[in-house]
Amino acid sequence: MLFKALIRPAMFRTSANDPEIAHHWLMNRMATLSHSQTALKIIEAANAYKSPALERDIFGVHFPNPVGLAGGFDKNGIALPALAALGFGFIEAGTVTRYAQPGNARPRIFRLSVDNALINRMGFPNDGADAIHERLARLKKPAIPIGWSIGKSKVTPQEEAIEDYLYSLRKLYDFSDFFTVNVSSPNTPGLRKLQDKEPLDQLLQAIVQESEALAQRTDSPTAKAVLVKIAPDLTEDQLDDVIEVCLQRNIRGIIATNTTLARTGLRQTSSESGGLSGRPLHTRSLEVIRYLSQHLDNKIPIIGVGVSSGPMTPGEP
Ligand SMILES: Cc1cc2nc3c(=O)[nH]c(=O)nc-3n(C[C@H](O)[C@H](O)[C@H](O)COP(=O)(O)O)c2cc1C
């Protein structure tokens, strides 16, 4: 109530020209709170709801509830304890890349308030796998599962993409309960081409093999699960390819979906480039989730994203 009535309007006003200001303001507060055990206890007592009915055990990981925080919110892992205290069942942190990179020029997030939507072209700004590794080594890991999302550095040529992903996997292996292979951000040139059947197959094979090898090296009984996050803009044929590769390569979860390049159904026009999220994505994201669920035969769990804001038209599913 307080957030909707007072805090959110104030944040929107002060960051009207660059919504990222509001995000950094919030993240810095959450990062500070993450270092105070008392603050964490208070946040958790006020927010976290526990019930055995919500618990899930999937790919060897125990989830206190099935509602997680999607990739992109805490790209550098600076506020994981405070975010966990809000009651999420898991957090997908990142996306992290091998090399530190600034991302695209600001502003790079645009509010479409009328449509309850955002366009972003962040381009994976993050501190890079080495710096994030050092940070995590100093932080107490939250009690909920943390999955790191890994992506390709912008400077890395497409033909060296696999090694780029593997570097981040190795660096963050000890700090992650599972990994997400992000091949669906529209803001790194060429990244979405990695969803094509052959490059996807090679990439996922290499990452799953490396996860298994790392588990053996650390005497861990099971390799950390590898999930893949896909775009909403794939055709049914492309989704069939993704399904085939995921089954073949022992992918343990499909996260659907990332932001869309489509601009259908918008009431507010915008010429900004980037990925669209929020309410206009709901229907398409749900279509992809439904298609996956019909064709996966329960063989791979699906984590739905892009559906939380509800449909554009009341009454739609
Ligand atoms: C500003 C912003 C940054 C994002 N960064 C990432 C990211 O780094 N990695 C990722 O996998 N998804 C990223 N996403 C996509 C979200 O995780 C999510 O898939 C998408 O926003 C659709 O969900 P929504 O409509 O509920 O926001 C980002 C989204 C936004 C709005």
Coordinates of C-alpha atoms and ligand atoms in Angstrom, one line a residue:
M1 CA 0.0 0.0 0.0
L2 CA 2.6 2.5 1.2
F3 CA 4.9 1.5 -1.7
K4 CA 2.2 2.0 -4.3
A5 CA 0.7 5.2 -2.9
L6 CA 3.9 7.0 -1.9
I7 CA 7.3 5.4 -2.6
R8 CA 6.7 4.3 -6.2
P9 CA 5.3 7.6 -7.5
A10 CA 8.2 9.5 -5.8
M11 CA 10.7 7.1 -7.4
F12 CA 9.0 7.5 -10.8
R13 CA 9.2 11.3 -10.5
T14 CA 12.8 11.5 -9.5
S15 CA 13.9 9.1 -12.2
A16 CA 11.6 10.3 -15.0
N17 CA 14.5 10.8 -17.5
D18 CA 16.4 7.7 -16.5
P19 CA 14.5 4.9 -14.7
E20 CA 17.8 3.2 -14.0
I21 CA 18.4 5.8 -11.3
A22 CA 15.5 4.4 -9.3
H23 CA 16.9 0.9 -9.7
H24 CA 20.3 1.8 -8.5
W25 CA 18.9 3.8 -5.6
L26 CA 16.9 0.7 -4.4
M27 CA 19.8 -1.7 -5.0
N28 CA 22.2 0.4 -3.0
R29 CA 19.8 0.4 -0.1
M30 CA 19.3 -3.3 -0.4
A31 CA 23.1 -3.9 -0.6
T32 CA 23.6 -1.9 2.7
L33 CA 20.8 -3.9 4.4
S34 CA 22.4 -7.1 3.2
H35 CA 25.3 -6.5 5.7
S36 CA 23.1 -6.1 8.7
Q37 CA 21.8 -9.3 10.3
T38 CA 19.3 -7.4 12.4
A39 CA 17.8 -5.7 9.3
L40 CA 17.7 -9.0 7.5
K41 CA 15.8 -10.6 10.3
I42 CA 13.3 -7.7 10.4
I43 CA 12.7 -7.8 6.6
E44 CA 12.3 -11.5 6.7
A45 CA 9.8 -11.4 9.6
A46 CA 7.7 -8.9 7.8
N47 CA 7.7 -10.6 4.4
A48 CA 8.7 -14.2 4.3
Y49 CA 5.8 -16.7 4.3
K50 CA 6.7 -20.4 4.8
S51 CA 4.4 -23.3 4.1
P52 CA 5.2 -27.0 3.3
A53 CA 2.6 -26.8 0.5
L54 CA 4.8 -24.3 -1.4
E55 CA 8.0 -26.3 -1.2
R56 CA 9.5 -27.9 -4.3
D57 CA 12.3 -30.3 -4.9
I58 CA 13.5 -30.0 -8.5
F59 CA 16.8 -31.0 -10.1
G60 CA 18.3 -31.8 -6.7
V61 CA 17.6 -28.4 -5.3
H62 CA 15.1 -27.6 -2.5
F63 CA 13.0 -24.5 -3.2
P64 CA 11.1 -23.1 -0.2
N65 CA 8.5 -21.8 -2.7
P66 CA 8.2 -21.6 -6.5
V67 CA 8.3 -17.8 -6.9
G68 CA 11.7 -16.5 -7.8
L69 CA 13.3 -13.2 -8.8
A70 CA 14.1 -13.1 -12.5
G71 CA 17.5 -12.5 -14.0
G72 CA 18.7 -8.9 -14.4
F73 CA 17.6 -7.5 -11.1
D74 CA 20.8 -8.1 -9.1
K75 CA 23.3 -8.4 -11.9
N76 CA 26.3 -8.2 -9.7
G77 CA 25.2 -10.1 -6.6
I78 CA 25.4 -7.1 -4.3
A79 CA 22.1 -7.5 -2.5
L80 CA 21.3 -11.2 -2.5
P81 CA 20.7 -11.5 1.3
A82 CA 18.2 -8.6 1.4
L83 CA 16.4 -9.8 -1.7
A84 CA 16.2 -13.3 -0.3
A85 CA 14.7 -11.9 3.0
L86 CA 11.8 -10.5 0.9
G87 CA 10.5 -14.1 0.7
F88 CA 11.5 -15.2 -2.8
G89 CA 11.8 -19.0 -3.3
F90 CA 15.0 -18.5 -5.3
I91 CA 16.9 -15.8 -7.1
E92 CA 18.4 -15.8 -10.6
A93 CA 21.4 -13.5 -10.3
G94 CA 23.2 -11.9 -13.2
T95 CA 23.5 -12.0 -16.1
V96 CA 27.2 -12.2 -15.6
T97 CA 29.8 -12.2 -18.4
R98 CA 33.4 -13.3 -18.5
Y99 CA 34.7 -9.7 -18.9
A100 CA 33.5 -6.7 -16.9
Q101 CA 31.5 -4.4 -19.3
P102 CA 29.6 -1.2 -19.0
G103 CA 26.6 -2.1 -21.2
N104 CA 25.0 0.3 -23.6
A105 CA 24.9 4.1 -23.2
R106 CA 22.3 5.5 -20.8
P107 CA 19.4 6.0 -20.8
R108 CA 18.8 2.4 -21.7
I109 CA 15.5 1.7 -19.8
F110 CA 12.3 3.3 -21.0
R111 CA 9.0 3.2 -19.1
L112 CA 5.8 2.8 -21.1
S113 CA 3.6 3.5 -18.2
V114 CA 0.3 3.4 -20.1
D115 CA 1.1 -0.1 -21.1
N116 CA 2.5 -1.2 -17.8
A117 CA 5.7 -2.0 -19.7
L118 CA 9.4 -1.3 -20.1
I119 CA 11.8 -1.3 -23.0
N120 CA 15.4 -2.0 -22.0
R121 CA 18.7 -2.3 -23.9
M122 CA 21.0 -2.7 -21.0
G123 CA 23.5 -4.9 -22.8
F124 CA 24.6 -6.9 -19.7
P125 CA 26.4 -4.2 -17.7
N126 CA 28.2 -6.2 -15.0
D127 CA 31.4 -6.4 -13.0
G128 CA 32.6 -9.5 -14.8
A129 CA 33.0 -13.1 -13.4
D130 CA 36.3 -12.4 -11.6
A131 CA 35.1 -9.5 -9.5
I132 CA 31.8 -11.2 -8.8
H133 CA 33.6 -14.3 -7.7
E134 CA 35.6 -12.2 -5.2
R135 CA 32.5 -10.5 -3.9
L136 CA 30.6 -13.8 -3.3
A137 CA 33.6 -15.3 -1.5
R138 CA 33.2 -12.5 1.1
L139 CA 29.4 -12.7 1.4
K140 CA 27.3 -15.2 3.4
K141 CA 25.2 -17.2 0.9
P142 CA 21.5 -16.7 1.5
A143 CA 19.5 -19.8 2.6
I144 CA 17.4 -19.9 -0.6
P145 CA 18.7 -21.3 -3.9
I146 CA 20.7 -18.9 -6.1
G147 CA 21.1 -19.6 -9.8
W148 CA 23.6 -17.6 -11.7
S149 CA 22.7 -16.5 -15.2
I150 CA 25.7 -16.5 -17.6
G151 CA 25.9 -14.7 -20.9
K152 CA 28.5 -13.8 -23.6
S153 CA 30.8 -10.8 -23.2
K154 CA 30.2 -8.2 -26.0
V155 CA 34.0 -8.2 -26.9
T156 CA 34.1 -11.9 -27.4
P157 CA 33.7 -13.0 -31.0
Q158 CA 30.8 -15.4 -31.7
E159 CA 33.2 -18.3 -32.5
E160 CA 34.7 -18.0 -29.0
A161 CA 31.4 -17.8 -27.2
I162 CA 31.6 -21.3 -25.6
E163 CA 34.8 -20.5 -23.8
D164 CA 33.4 -17.2 -22.6
Y165 CA 30.4 -19.0 -20.9
L166 CA 32.6 -21.7 -19.5
Y167 CA 34.9 -19.2 -17.8
S168 CA 31.9 -17.7 -15.9
L169 CA 30.6 -21.2 -15.0
R170 CA 34.0 -22.2 -13.5
K171 CA 34.3 -18.9 -11.6
L172 CA 30.9 -19.1 -10.1
Y173 CA 30.5 -22.8 -9.7
D174 CA 30.9 -22.9 -5.9
F175 CA 28.4 -20.1 -5.4
S176 CA 25.6 -21.3 -7.5
D177 CA 22.8 -23.9 -6.9
F178 CA 22.1 -24.0 -10.6
F179 CA 23.1 -22.1 -13.8
T180 CA 21.1 -20.4 -16.5
V181 CA 22.5 -20.2 -19.9
N182 CA 21.2 -16.9 -21.3
V183 CA 21.0 -17.0 -25.1
S184 CA 17.9 -14.8 -25.3
S185 CA 18.9 -11.2 -24.5
P186 CA 18.2 -9.1 -27.6
N187 CA 20.8 -6.5 -26.5
T188 CA 24.1 -8.4 -27.2
P189 CA 24.7 -8.6 -30.9
G190 CA 24.5 -12.2 -32.1
L191 CA 23.5 -13.7 -28.8
R192 CA 20.1 -14.9 -29.9
K193 CA 21.8 -16.7 -32.8
L194 CA 23.0 -19.1 -30.1
Q195 CA 19.4 -20.4 -29.9
D196 CA 19.8 -21.9 -33.4
K197 CA 19.9 -25.7 -33.2
E198 CA 23.6 -26.4 -34.0
P199 CA 25.2 -23.6 -31.9
L200 CA 22.8 -24.3 -29.1
D201 CA 23.6 -28.0 -29.1
Q202 CA 27.4 -27.3 -29.0
L203 CA 27.1 -24.7 -26.3
L204 CA 24.8 -26.7 -24.0
Q205 CA 26.8 -29.9 -24.5
A206 CA 30.0 -28.0 -23.4
I207 CA 28.4 -26.4 -20.4
V208 CA 26.8 -29.5 -19.1
Q209 CA 30.0 -31.5 -19.6
E210 CA 31.9 -28.8 -17.7
S211 CA 29.4 -28.8 -14.9
E212 CA 29.8 -32.6 -14.6
A213 CA 33.6 -32.3 -14.6
L214 CA 33.6 -29.5 -12.0
A215 CA 31.3 -31.7 -9.8
Q216 CA 33.8 -34.6 -10.0
R217 CA 36.7 -32.3 -9.1
T218 CA 34.9 -31.1 -6.0
D219 CA 33.8 -34.6 -5.0
S220 CA 30.2 -33.4 -5.3
P221 CA 27.7 -36.3 -5.9
T222 CA 25.7 -34.5 -8.5
A223 CA 26.6 -31.8 -11.1
K224 CA 24.9 -28.5 -10.8
A225 CA 21.8 -28.3 -13.0
V226 CA 22.1 -26.3 -16.2
L227 CA 18.9 -24.4 -17.4
V228 CA 18.4 -22.4 -20.5
K229 CA 16.5 -19.1 -20.9
I230 CA 14.8 -18.5 -24.2
A231 CA 13.2 -15.7 -26.2
P232 CA 9.5 -15.2 -26.8
D233 CA 10.2 -14.5 -30.4
L234 CA 11.0 -18.1 -31.4
T235 CA 8.8 -19.9 -34.0
E236 CA 7.2 -23.3 -33.2
D237 CA 9.9 -24.9 -35.4
Q238 CA 12.6 -23.2 -33.4
L239 CA 10.9 -24.2 -30.1
D240 CA 10.9 -27.8 -31.3
D241 CA 14.7 -27.5 -31.9
V242 CA 15.2 -26.1 -28.4
I243 CA 13.2 -28.9 -26.9
E244 CA 15.1 -31.5 -28.9
V245 CA 18.5 -30.1 -27.9
C246 CA 17.5 -29.7 -24.2
L247 CA 16.3 -33.3 -23.9
Q248 CA 19.4 -34.5 -25.7
R249 CA 21.8 -32.5 -23.5
N250 CA 20.2 -33.1 -20.2
I251 CA 19.1 -29.5 -19.6
R252 CA 17.2 -29.5 -16.3
G253 CA 14.9 -26.5 -16.8
I254 CA 13.7 -24.0 -19.5
I255 CA 13.1 -20.4 -18.4
A256 CA 10.5 -18.8 -20.7
T257 CA 10.7 -16.0 -21.6
N258 CA 13.1 -13.2 -21.9
T259 CA 12.0 -9.8 -23.3
T260 CA 10.5 -9.5 -26.8
L261 CA 11.5 -7.5 -29.9
A262 CA 7.8 -7.4 -30.9
R263 CA 5.8 -4.2 -30.3
T264 CA 2.3 -5.6 -30.8
G265 CA -0.6 -4.3 -28.9
L266 CA 1.1 -1.2 -27.4
R267 CA -1.1 1.8 -26.8
Q268 CA 1.9 4.0 -26.2
T269 CA 4.2 4.3 -29.2
S270 CA 8.0 4.2 -28.7
S271 CA 10.8 4.2 -31.2
E272 CA 13.3 3.0 -28.6
S273 CA 15.2 -0.2 -29.5
G274 CA 15.6 -3.1 -27.0
G275 CA 13.5 -5.8 -25.4
L276 CA 9.9 -5.2 -24.2
S277 CA 8.7 -6.6 -20.9
G278 CA 5.7 -6.3 -18.7
R279 CA 2.1 -6.5 -19.6
P280 CA 2.4 -6.6 -23.4
L281 CA 4.6 -9.7 -23.1
H282 CA 2.1 -11.7 -21.0
T283 CA 0.1 -13.3 -23.7
R284 CA 3.1 -14.4 -25.9
S285 CA 5.1 -15.6 -22.9
L286 CA 2.1 -17.7 -21.8
E287 CA 1.8 -19.1 -25.4
V288 CA 5.4 -20.2 -25.3
I289 CA 5.1 -21.7 -21.8
R290 CA 1.9 -23.6 -23.0
Y291 CA 3.7 -24.9 -26.1
L292 CA 6.6 -26.1 -24.1
S293 CA 4.4 -27.8 -21.6
Q294 CA 2.4 -29.5 -24.3
H295 CA 5.6 -30.8 -26.0
L296 CA 7.9 -31.5 -23.1
D297 CA 5.7 -34.2 -21.6
N298 CA 6.8 -33.2 -18.1
K299 CA 10.4 -34.2 -18.9
I300 CA 11.9 -30.8 -18.2
P301 CA 10.5 -28.3 -15.6
I302 CA 9.5 -24.9 -17.0
I303 CA 10.1 -21.6 -15.1
G304 CA 7.6 -19.0 -16.4
V305 CA 8.7 -15.4 -16.6
G306 CA 7.0 -12.4 -18.2
V307 CA 3.5 -13.4 -17.0
S308 CA 3.4 -11.6 -13.7
S309 CA 1.8 -8.3 -14.9
G310 CA -1.4 -10.0 -16.2
P311 CA -2.9 -9.7 -19.7
M312 CA -3.5 -6.5 -21.7
T313 CA -7.2 -7.2 -22.0
P314 CA -9.1 -8.2 -18.9
G315 CA -10.6 -11.7 -19.3
E316 CA -7.7 -13.0 -21.5
P317 CA -5.9 -16.0 -19.9
Ligands
LIG1 C1 16.0 -3.7 -17.0 C2 15.9 -5.2 -17.3 C3 17.1 -5.9 -17.3 C4 17.1 -7.3 -17.6 N1 18.2 -8.0 -17.5 C5 18.2 -9.3 -17.7 C6 19.4 -10.1 -17.6 O1 20.5 -9.6 -17.3 N2 19.3 -11.5 -17.8 C7 18.1 -12.1 -18.0 O2 18.1 -13.3 -18.2 N3 17.0 -11.4 -18.2 C8 17.0 -10.0 -18.0 N4 15.9 -9.3 -18.1 C9 14.6 -10.0 -18.5 C10 13.8 -10.4 -17.3 O3 14.4 -11.4 -16.5 C11 12.4 -11.1 -17.7 O4 12.7 -12.2 -18.5 C12 11.6 -10.1 -18.6 O5 11.7 -8.8 -18.1 C13 10.2 -10.5 -18.7 O6 9.5 -10.5 -17.5 P1 8.6 -9.4 -17.0 O7 7.7 -9.0 -18.1 O8 7.9 -10.0 -15.8 O9 9.5 -8.2 -16.6 C14 15.9 -7.9 -17.9 C15 14.7 -7.2 -17.9 C16 14.7 -5.9 -17.6 C17 13.4 -5.1 -17.6

